[in-house]
Coordinates of C-alpha atoms in Angstrom, one line a residue:
D26 CA 0.2 -0.7 0.0
D27 CA 3.4 1.8 1.4
D28 CA 4.9 1.6 -2.3
A29 CA 2.2 2.0 -4.1
R30 CA 1.6 5.6 -3.0
R31 CA 4.7 6.8 -3.9
Q32 CA 4.5 5.2 -7.6
P33 CA 4.4 8.2 -9.8
A34 CA 0.7 9.0 -11.0
E35 CA 0.3 9.0 -15.0
V36 CA 0.3 13.1 -16.0
G37 CA -1.5 13.6 -18.8
M38 CA -0.1 17.5 -18.8
R39 CA -0.9 20.1 -21.9
L40 CA 2.1 21.1 -24.2
D41 CA 1.4 24.5 -22.7
E42 CA 1.6 23.3 -19.8
A43 CA 4.4 21.7 -19.6
M44 CA 6.5 24.5 -21.1
A45 CA 5.2 26.6 -18.6
V46 CA 6.3 23.6 -15.6
Q47 CA 9.1 23.9 -17.2
H48 CA 9.6 27.8 -17.7
A49 CA 8.4 27.7 -13.7
L50 CA 11.3 25.4 -13.0
A51 CA 14.3 27.2 -15.0
R52 CA 13.4 30.2 -12.9
V53 CA 13.5 27.9 -9.1
P54 CA 17.3 28.4 -7.8
E55 CA 19.9 25.8 -8.8
N56 CA 21.1 24.0 -5.2
E57 CA 16.8 23.7 -4.9
R58 CA 16.6 23.3 -8.0
V59 CA 18.5 20.1 -7.9
I60 CA 16.7 18.5 -5.4
L61 CA 12.7 18.8 -7.4
V62 CA 14.9 17.1 -10.5
L63 CA 16.2 14.5 -8.6
L64 CA 13.4 14.3 -5.9
Y65 CA 10.4 14.2 -9.5
V66 CA 11.8 14.0 -12.2
A67 CA 15.1 11.6 -12.0
Q68 CA 15.0 7.6 -13.7
R69 CA 17.4 6.4 -10.5
P70 CA 16.2 6.5 -6.9
P71 CA 16.7 9.3 -5.5
F72 CA 18.7 7.9 -2.3
M73 CA 21.8 7.2 -4.1
L74 CA 22.2 10.8 -6.3
L75 CA 21.8 12.0 -3.6
R76 CA 24.7 9.8 -1.5
R77 CA 26.5 10.5 -5.1
L78 CA 26.1 14.2 -4.9
R79 CA 27.0 14.4 -0.6
I80 CA 23.8 15.4 0.3
P81 CA 22.7 15.1 3.4
P82 CA 19.6 14.2 4.0
S83 CA 18.8 17.0 6.6
L84 CA 19.7 20.2 3.7
C85 CA 18.0 17.5 1.1
Q86 CA 14.6 18.8 3.3
V87 CA 15.6 22.2 4.0
R88 CA 15.8 22.6 0.0
H89 CA 12.9 20.8 -1.7
L90 CA 11.0 22.5 1.0
A91 CA 12.6 25.9 -0.5
G92 CA 12.3 25.0 -4.1
L93 CA 8.6 24.0 -3.6
R94 CA 8.2 27.4 -2.9
A95 CA 10.3 28.9 -5.2
F96 CA 8.4 26.9 -7.6
A97 CA 4.9 27.4 -6.6
H98 CA 5.7 31.4 -6.5
E99 CA 6.8 30.8 -10.0
A100 CA 4.1 29.0 -11.3
A101 CA 1.5 31.4 -9.4
A102 CA 3.4 34.4 -11.0
L103 CA 3.2 33.0 -14.2
V104 CA -1.0 32.0 -14.6
A105 CA -1.2 35.6 -13.0
A106 CA 0.5 36.6 -16.4
R107 CA -1.5 34.7 -18.1
V108 CA -5.0 36.2 -16.7
R109 CA -3.5 39.5 -17.5

């Protein structure tokens, strides 16, 4: 049950939505973007990559939360710009 929750869900995204996500992610600071990519995009298990990059779990957690906040801010700004 726990493993099923951790598997990525199939997400159908239009091209314009995917480009908006990519644009917002590109504006996230590099250290935080690395963590987001490792956790949400990378094909390998993230713990192996984090270990290889010598990023301890505590730093990963801090950067993960900061990256999510930065991404949410950028995504909201893109949505607001589209509405105008």
